[in-house]
Short mmCIF file of C-alpha atoms in Angstrom, two decimals:
data_model
loop_
_atom_site.label_atom_id
_atom_site.label_comp_id
_atom_site.label_asym_id
_atom_site.label_seq_id
_atom_site.Cartn_x
_atom_site.Cartn_y
_atom_site.Cartn_z
CA MET A 17 -89.47 53.22 44.16
CA ARG A 18 -85.95 54.53 43.66
CA LEU A 19 -85.40 54.36 47.39
CA ILE A 20 -86.40 50.68 47.34
CA ARG A 21 -84.00 50.00 44.46
CA ALA A 22 -81.21 51.81 46.31
CA LEU A 23 -81.87 49.80 49.47
CA PHE A 24 -82.30 46.47 47.68
CA PRO A 25 -80.14 46.54 44.56
CA HIS A 26 -80.26 42.78 44.29
CA PRO A 27 -83.40 41.35 45.95
CA THR A 28 -82.63 37.74 45.04
CA LEU A 29 -79.20 37.96 46.66
CA SER A 30 -80.75 39.57 49.75
CA LEU A 31 -83.21 36.70 50.10
CA LEU A 32 -80.51 34.11 49.47
CA LEU A 33 -78.15 35.61 52.08
CA THR A 34 -80.94 35.76 54.65
CA ALA A 35 -81.90 32.14 53.94
CA VAL A 36 -78.29 30.96 54.17
CA TRP A 37 -77.80 32.78 57.49
CA VAL A 38 -80.94 31.25 58.99
CA ALA A 39 -79.82 27.82 57.70
CA MET A 40 -76.40 28.30 59.31
CA ALA A 41 -78.11 28.86 62.68
CA ASN A 42 -79.97 25.58 61.94
CA THR A 43 -82.93 26.64 64.09
CA PHE A 44 -85.52 29.14 62.99
CA THR A 45 -85.55 32.01 65.51
CA ILE A 46 -86.46 35.68 65.21
CA ASN A 47 -82.90 36.56 66.27
CA SER A 48 -81.22 34.77 63.37
CA LEU A 49 -83.88 36.01 60.94
CA VAL A 50 -83.27 39.66 61.92
CA LEU A 51 -79.48 39.33 61.80
CA GLY A 52 -79.74 37.48 58.47
CA ALA A 53 -81.99 40.19 57.07
CA MET A 54 -79.48 42.85 58.15
CA LEU A 55 -76.70 41.02 56.31
CA GLY A 56 -79.03 40.48 53.37
CA VAL A 57 -79.55 44.24 53.10
CA ALA A 58 -75.97 45.31 53.82
CA ILE A 59 -73.93 42.91 51.65
CA PRO A 60 -75.67 43.65 48.30
CA ILE A 61 -75.27 47.41 48.94
CA PHE A 62 -71.54 47.07 49.62
CA THR A 63 -70.87 44.66 46.74
CA ARG A 64 -73.05 46.27 44.06
CA ALA A 65 -69.97 47.69 42.31
CA TYR A 66 -68.80 44.15 41.54
CA TRP A 67 -71.75 43.06 39.39
CA PRO A 68 -72.22 45.90 36.91
CA ASP A 69 -74.63 44.31 34.40
CA ARG A 70 -75.84 41.10 35.88
CA PRO A 71 -78.23 39.01 33.81
CA ARG A 72 -81.82 38.58 34.90
CA LEU A 73 -83.01 35.17 35.94
CA ARG A 74 -85.98 34.41 33.73
CA SER A 75 -87.97 32.05 35.92
CA PRO A 76 -87.24 30.25 39.19
CA LEU A 77 -89.07 27.19 37.87
CA ARG A 78 -86.48 26.75 35.12
CA VAL A 79 -83.68 27.01 37.71
CA ALA A 80 -85.32 24.23 39.71
CA GLU A 81 -85.65 22.10 36.57
CA TYR A 82 -82.00 22.71 35.71
CA ALA A 83 -80.90 21.76 39.25
CA ALA A 84 -82.92 18.54 39.06
CA VAL A 85 -81.44 17.60 35.68
CA VAL A 86 -77.89 18.30 36.89
CA LEU A 87 -78.36 16.33 40.14
CA TRP A 88 -79.72 13.34 38.22
CA ASP A 89 -76.83 13.53 35.73
CA ILE A 90 -74.30 13.72 38.57
CA VAL A 91 -75.62 10.46 40.05
CA MET A 92 -75.72 8.67 36.69
CA ALA A 93 -72.31 9.94 35.56
CA ASN A 94 -70.75 9.03 38.94
CA ILE A 95 -71.76 5.41 38.42
CA ALA A 96 -70.49 5.43 34.83
CA VAL A 97 -67.12 6.91 35.80
CA ALA A 98 -66.74 4.61 38.82
CA ARG A 99 -67.14 1.69 36.41
CA LEU A 100 -64.53 3.19 34.09
CA VAL A 101 -62.05 3.61 36.94
CA LEU A 102 -62.63 0.15 38.39
CA PHE A 103 -63.08 -2.09 35.37
CA ARG A 104 -61.17 -0.54 32.51
CA ARG A 105 -57.43 -0.62 32.04
CA ASN A 106 -55.75 2.75 31.58
CA ALA A 107 -54.65 1.71 28.09
CA ASP A 108 -58.30 1.31 27.06
CA LEU A 109 -59.36 4.77 28.24
CA ARG A 110 -59.74 7.35 25.49
CA PRO A 111 -59.22 10.75 27.14
CA ALA A 112 -59.92 13.73 24.91
CA TRP A 113 -59.77 17.50 24.88
CA ILE A 114 -62.86 19.12 23.39
CA ALA A 115 -63.49 22.70 22.36
CA VAL A 116 -67.09 23.66 23.05
CA PRO A 117 -68.17 26.80 21.16
CA LEU A 118 -70.49 28.88 23.33
CA ASP A 119 -73.75 30.62 22.49
CA LEU A 120 -73.98 31.98 26.04
CA ARG A 121 -72.59 35.51 26.46
CA HIS A 122 -73.14 36.49 30.09
CA PRO A 123 -70.07 35.72 32.24
CA GLU A 124 -72.38 34.50 35.01
CA ALA A 125 -74.07 32.04 32.66
CA ILE A 126 -70.73 30.75 31.31
CA THR A 127 -69.51 30.29 34.90
CA ALA A 128 -72.62 28.27 35.70
CA LEU A 129 -72.05 26.10 32.61
CA ALA A 130 -68.35 25.57 33.42
CA GLY A 131 -69.23 24.61 37.00
CA THR A 132 -71.89 22.18 35.78
CA ILE A 133 -69.44 20.55 33.36
CA THR A 134 -66.89 20.07 36.13
CA MET A 135 -69.40 18.71 38.64
CA THR A 136 -70.78 16.11 36.26
CA PRO A 137 -68.01 13.52 36.47
CA GLY A 138 -66.21 12.48 33.33
CA THR A 139 -65.81 16.05 32.14
CA VAL A 140 -63.77 18.90 33.61
CA SER A 141 -63.85 22.41 32.17
CA CYS A 142 -60.25 23.57 31.99
CA ASP A 143 -60.03 26.88 30.19
CA VAL A 144 -61.96 29.54 28.33
CA SER A 145 -60.93 31.05 25.01
CA SER A 146 -59.41 34.53 24.77
CA GLU A 147 -62.74 36.27 24.08
CA GLY A 148 -64.84 33.89 26.16
CA ARG A 149 -66.60 32.30 23.21
CA ALA A 150 -65.44 28.70 23.70
CA LEU A 151 -64.77 26.38 26.63
CA LEU A 152 -61.95 23.84 26.80
CA VAL A 153 -63.26 20.61 28.31
CA HIS A 154 -61.32 17.48 29.20
CA CYS A 155 -63.08 14.11 29.02
CA LEU A 156 -61.94 11.06 30.93
CA HIS A 157 -63.29 8.65 28.33
CA ALA A 158 -64.75 9.95 25.07
CA PRO A 159 -64.56 7.62 22.08
CA ASP A 160 -66.78 10.13 20.27
CA PRO A 161 -65.80 13.70 21.32
CA ASP A 162 -68.38 15.34 19.04
CA ALA A 163 -71.21 13.53 20.82
CA VAL A 164 -70.00 14.83 24.20
CA ARG A 165 -69.84 18.37 22.81
CA ASP A 166 -73.35 18.12 21.39
CA GLU A 167 -74.69 16.73 24.64
CA ILE A 168 -73.21 19.61 26.66
CA LYS A 169 -74.76 22.11 24.25
CA GLN A 170 -78.11 20.33 24.07
CA ARG A 171 -78.57 19.39 27.68
CA TYR A 172 -77.01 22.21 29.69
CA GLU A 173 -76.33 25.22 27.51
CA ARG A 174 -79.81 25.26 25.97
CA ARG A 175 -81.38 25.27 29.45
CA LEU A 176 -79.01 27.99 30.69
CA MET A 177 -79.90 30.09 27.63
CA GLU A 178 -83.54 29.86 28.69
CA ILE A 179 -82.65 30.79 32.27
CA PHE A 180 -80.29 33.69 31.65
CA GLU A 181 -81.03 35.36 28.32
CA MET B 8 -84.97 4.88 65.90
CA SER B 9 -86.65 2.25 63.76
CA GLN B 10 -84.87 -0.61 62.06
CA ALA B 11 -85.72 0.77 58.60
CA ALA B 12 -84.18 4.15 59.40
CA GLU B 13 -81.00 2.50 60.61
CA ILE B 14 -80.72 0.44 57.44
CA LEU B 15 -81.34 3.53 55.31
CA ILE B 16 -78.64 5.53 57.14
CA ALA B 17 -76.15 2.67 56.94
CA ALA B 18 -76.85 2.25 53.23
CA SER B 19 -76.25 5.93 52.48
CA LEU B 20 -73.00 5.81 54.49
CA ALA B 21 -71.90 2.75 52.53
CA VAL B 22 -72.71 4.38 49.18
CA GLY B 23 -70.79 7.50 50.19
CA GLY B 24 -67.86 5.43 51.39
CA VAL B 25 -67.71 3.34 48.21
CA PHE B 26 -67.66 6.39 45.95
CA GLY B 27 -65.07 8.08 48.17
CA LEU B 28 -62.93 4.96 47.88
CA VAL B 29 -63.34 4.75 44.10
CA GLY B 30 -62.43 8.44 43.82
CA SER B 31 -59.25 7.90 45.86
CA TYR B 32 -58.39 4.76 43.91
CA GLY B 33 -58.79 6.69 40.67
CA LEU B 34 -56.36 9.26 42.03
CA ILE B 35 -53.70 6.52 42.30
CA LYS B 36 -54.58 4.56 39.19
CA LEU B 37 -55.07 7.16 36.49
CA PRO B 38 -51.89 8.03 34.57
CA ASN B 39 -51.71 11.82 34.28
CA LEU B 40 -52.79 15.03 35.95
CA VAL B 41 -55.84 15.98 33.89
CA MET B 42 -57.22 12.45 34.12
CA ARG B 43 -56.57 12.35 37.86
CA LEU B 44 -58.47 15.62 38.15
CA HIS B 45 -61.64 13.65 37.39
CA ALA B 46 -61.32 11.60 40.57
CA PRO B 47 -61.82 14.34 43.22
CA THR B 48 -64.89 15.67 41.39
CA LYS B 49 -66.45 12.26 41.96
CA ALA B 50 -65.46 12.04 45.62
CA THR B 51 -67.03 15.42 46.32
CA THR B 52 -70.31 14.66 44.58
CA LEU B 53 -71.64 11.21 45.41
CA GLY B 54 -69.04 10.38 48.10
CA VAL B 55 -69.71 13.43 50.23
CA GLY B 56 -73.35 13.42 49.10
CA GLY B 57 -73.94 9.96 50.58
CA VAL B 58 -72.43 10.92 53.94
CA LEU B 59 -74.46 14.15 54.03
CA ILE B 60 -77.73 12.30 53.28
CA ALA B 61 -76.88 9.86 56.08
CA SER B 62 -76.24 12.79 58.41
CA MET B 63 -79.58 14.43 57.54
CA LEU B 64 -81.46 11.16 58.04
CA HIS B 65 -79.71 10.62 61.37
CA SER B 66 -80.61 14.02 62.80
CA TRP B 67 -84.19 13.54 61.54
CA PHE B 68 -84.79 10.05 62.92
CA ALA B 69 -82.42 9.80 65.88
CA LEU B 70 -82.30 13.38 67.17
CA GLY B 71 -85.80 14.31 66.06
CA ARG B 72 -84.93 17.63 64.42
CA PHE B 73 -84.52 18.72 60.86
CA SER B 74 -80.97 19.75 59.98
CA VAL B 75 -80.18 21.95 56.97
CA HIS B 76 -76.42 22.29 57.54
CA GLU B 77 -75.91 19.40 55.10
CA LEU B 78 -77.69 21.30 52.33
CA LEU B 79 -75.40 24.25 52.98
CA ILE B 80 -72.30 22.03 52.82
CA THR B 81 -73.54 20.66 49.49
CA MET B 82 -74.11 24.15 48.17
CA PHE B 83 -70.67 25.41 49.26
CA LEU B 84 -68.98 22.32 47.81
CA PHE B 85 -70.75 22.79 44.49
CA LEU B 86 -69.60 26.40 44.42
CA THR B 87 -65.96 25.77 45.39
CA ALA B 88 -65.04 22.38 43.86
CA PRO B 89 -65.23 23.54 40.20
CA VAL B 90 -63.09 26.58 41.05
CA THR B 91 -60.25 24.51 42.51
CA ALA B 92 -60.42 22.02 39.63
CA HIS B 93 -60.35 24.93 37.19
CA PHE B 94 -57.28 26.46 38.85
CA ILE B 95 -55.38 23.17 38.90
CA ALA B 96 -56.18 22.64 35.21
CA LYS B 97 -55.12 26.18 34.31
CA ALA B 98 -51.83 25.80 36.20
CA HIS B 99 -51.22 22.53 34.35
CA ILE B 100 -51.97 24.09 30.94
CA HIS B 101 -49.78 27.06 31.78
CA ARG B 102 -46.77 25.00 32.83
CA ARG B 103 -46.91 21.78 30.79
CA LEU B 104 -48.99 22.24 27.64
CA SER B 105 -48.79 24.34 24.51
CA ALA B 106 -51.38 25.23 21.86
CA ARG B 107 -50.32 22.19 19.84
CA ASP B 108 -51.55 19.81 22.58
CA LEU B 109 -55.05 21.30 22.61
CA PRO B 110 -57.81 21.59 20.02
CA ALA B 111 -58.19 25.05 18.50
CA PRO B 112 -61.11 27.04 19.97
CA GLN B 113 -62.12 27.94 16.36
CA VAL B 114 -63.97 31.13 17.27
CA ASP B 115 -61.24 33.12 19.07
CA ARG B 116 -57.49 33.65 18.91
CA GLY B 117 -56.61 30.94 21.40
CA TRP B 118 -57.09 29.69 24.95
CA ALA B 119 -56.92 32.37 27.61
CA THR B 120 -54.28 30.64 29.75
CA LEU B 121 -51.83 30.24 26.87
CA GLU B 122 -52.21 33.77 25.57
CA ARG B 123 -49.25 36.09 26.01
CA PRO B 124 -49.35 39.85 25.46
CA GLU B 125 -46.80 39.62 22.62
CA ASP B 126 -48.99 37.16 20.71
CA GLY B 127 -50.78 40.05 19.02
CA SER B 128 -53.72 40.91 21.21
CA PRO B 129 -55.29 44.08 19.76
CA ASP B 130 -54.39 46.26 22.75
CA GLY B 131 -50.94 44.74 23.27
CA ASP B 132 -47.54 46.29 22.57
CA PRO B 133 -46.80 44.94 19.04
CA GLY B 134 -49.79 46.68 17.44
CA GLU B 135 -48.86 50.03 18.94
CA LYS B 136 -45.26 49.62 17.85
CA ALA B 137 -46.28 48.78 14.30
CA GLU B 138 -48.52 51.85 14.10
CA GLY B 139 -45.82 54.02 15.60
CA ALA B 140 -43.25 52.67 13.12
CA GLN B 141 -45.32 53.39 10.00
CA PRO B 142 -45.09 57.18 9.87
CA GLY B 143 -41.37 56.90 10.67
CA GLY B 144 -40.98 54.49 7.71
CA GLY B 145 -42.90 56.87 5.41
CA ASN B 146 -40.57 59.71 6.17
#
């Protein structure tokens, strides 16, 4: 058992690396699978020092749900922001800085949240507070900044809490 | 390749192109750096997304094989785009903005980019100096 843990310190990363390598080859052959598996074993062993206490992913189903929600939001928010850019004069835009207090503690989870905020158009995460307990977010058009903050916490952070901790 | 497939591919290309155009237009139109930062995040999501969907459909219907390179490109874009946006924003905050321009984080001392060692971080120099000065003052 300890030998298995020593060989595969991060099984999810091993699987992911193998899958990415096979996808890069773009055809499924035994050759690419074997080479991908070798990378999938070697890279986690060499990089294990860089993720000292990584959080556990609770359930893959929740990750899939989160990805679906984020993809849907990206499409919707793209349309909304495109309309803002095309049909609204700059003088009518209400850009705002928002401080979002965080309940997430794992650096990996906060990174995921910051990336999500940036990828959903209309909001860009710009900075983190000195102890990592708040995110600084810039909104392109937010007449009601508190509503944006609550939506980020409700929609994304709550789901990430369920995934990571 | 059937007529329907061609229409579908052309439509995805058009959607991608329109959003790429809007993203670029936003880059010209919007008045300052942080607002302009919103434009490239759009171009990389739906703009590139539309072209990638068209590319997947094309290799499926016209070349008759399933291509997953597009999914990889999407994944790599989603991993890298927020990082570049984050770095540009941090450089902007560092060079052009001060704590007065930003809302207070409320829970911590301040925003990480604006923090300087002399601002009284617990393990910074000023604290050590103050502790070192006290016994000297007592004597």
